[in-house]
Coordinates of C-alpha atoms and ligand atoms in Angstrom, one line a residue:
M1 CA 0.0 0.0 0.0
K2 CA 1.4 3.3 -1.0
L3 CA -1.5 5.3 0.5
P4 CA 0.3 6.3 3.7
I5 CA 3.3 7.6 1.7
I6 CA 1.0 9.6 -0.6
L7 CA -0.8 11.1 2.4
G8 CA 2.5 11.9 4.0
I9 CA 3.7 13.7 0.9
L10 CA 0.4 15.6 0.6
A11 CA 0.7 16.7 4.2
V12 CA 4.2 18.0 3.6
I13 CA 3.1 19.8 0.5
L14 CA 0.1 21.4 2.3
L15 CA 2.4 22.4 5.2
L16 CA 4.8 24.0 2.7
I17 CA 1.9 25.8 1.0
Y18 CA 0.7 27.0 4.3
L19 CA 4.1 28.3 5.3
R20 CA 4.4 30.1 1.9
L21 CA 1.0 31.7 2.2
R22 CA 1.3 32.6 5.9
P23 CA 2.4 36.2 5.3
F24 CA -0.3 36.7 2.7
I25 CA -2.9 35.3 5.1
R26 CA -1.7 37.7 7.8
M27 CA -1.8 40.6 5.3
A28 CA -5.4 39.6 4.2
R29 CA -6.4 39.5 7.9
Q30 CA -5.0 42.9 8.5
M31 CA -6.8 44.3 5.4
L32 CA -10.0 42.7 6.7
G33 CA -9.4 44.3 10.0
V34 CA -8.9 47.7 8.4
A35 CA -12.1 47.2 6.4
R36 CA -13.9 46.4 9.6
D37 CA -12.6 49.5 11.3
V38 CA -13.7 51.6 8.3
N39 CA -17.1 50.1 8.5
R40 CA -17.3 50.8 12.2
V41 CA -16.3 54.4 11.7
M42 CA -18.8 54.9 8.9
K43 CA -21.5 53.5 11.0
Q44 CA -20.6 55.6 14.1
E45 CA -20.5 58.8 12.1
P46 CA -23.6 60.7 12.9
V47 CA -25.9 61.1 9.9
T48 CA -26.7 64.8 9.5
S49 CA -30.3 65.4 9.7
S50 CA -32.6 67.7 7.7
T51 CA -31.5 66.7 4.2
Q52 CA -34.5 67.0 2.0
S53 CA -32.7 66.9 -1.4
G54 CA -30.0 64.2 -0.9
G55 CA -26.3 65.0 -1.1
T56 CA -25.3 66.6 2.2
G57 CA -21.8 67.8 1.2
D58 CA -22.6 69.3 -2.1
R59 CA -25.2 71.7 -1.0
L60 CA -23.9 75.3 -0.4
V61 CA -25.1 77.7 2.1
R62 CA -24.2 81.3 2.6
C63 CA -22.7 82.6 5.8
N64 CA -25.0 85.1 7.4
S65 CA -22.2 87.3 8.6
C66 CA -19.5 87.5 5.8
E67 CA -21.7 86.1 3.0
T68 CA -19.2 83.4 2.0
W69 CA -20.6 80.3 0.3
I70 CA -19.6 77.1 2.2
P71 CA -20.7 73.5 2.1
A72 CA -23.7 72.8 4.3
S73 CA -21.8 70.1 6.1
R74 CA -19.3 72.6 7.3
A75 CA -21.7 75.3 8.2
I76 CA -22.6 76.2 11.7
K77 CA -26.3 76.3 12.0
L78 CA -28.5 77.8 14.6
R79 CA -31.5 75.8 15.7
S80 CA -33.5 78.9 16.7
S81 CA -33.3 80.5 13.2
N82 CA -32.3 79.4 9.7
A83 CA -29.1 81.4 9.9
S84 CA -25.9 79.5 9.1
Y85 CA -22.3 80.7 9.6
C86 CA -18.9 79.7 8.1
S87 CA -17.1 79.8 11.5
H88 CA -17.5 80.6 15.1
V89 CA -15.9 84.0 14.5
C90 CA -18.8 84.9 12.2
L91 CA -21.3 83.4 14.6
E92 CA -19.9 85.6 17.5
R93 CA -19.8 88.6 15.3
A94 CA -23.5 88.1 14.4
A95 CA -24.3 87.7 18.0
E96 CA -22.5 90.9 19.0
G97 CA -24.2 92.7 16.2
S98 CA -27.6 91.7 17.4
K99 CA -26.7 92.6 21.0
R100 CA -25.6 96.0 19.9
K101 CA -28.8 96.4 18.0
A102 CA -30.8 95.5 21.1
A103 CA -28.8 97.9 23.3
G104 CA -29.6 100.7 21.0
Ligands
ZN1 ZN1 -18.6 83.9 7.7

């Protein structure tokens, strides 16, 4: 019977193949891990609300203070009003302006 010999050779060949592929397997595992991380990050990222006409990043809004056009995703929005600002600086400036107006 030559079967045991054949099985032995097969085992050695499989072992050699495994040893050869081990770095690739590790690499593939790392890539899978990265993909999983990316998926997790994408899921964790909060979905911006109030998007009536799809495409959150492409929509442009104008800063109420300096009138610069900026992507809606980067704009600072006030919940009380529909005003949006490009930065906190503009937001503060607008707040100061309204205060001054109130004072007289
Ligand atoms: Zn601005």
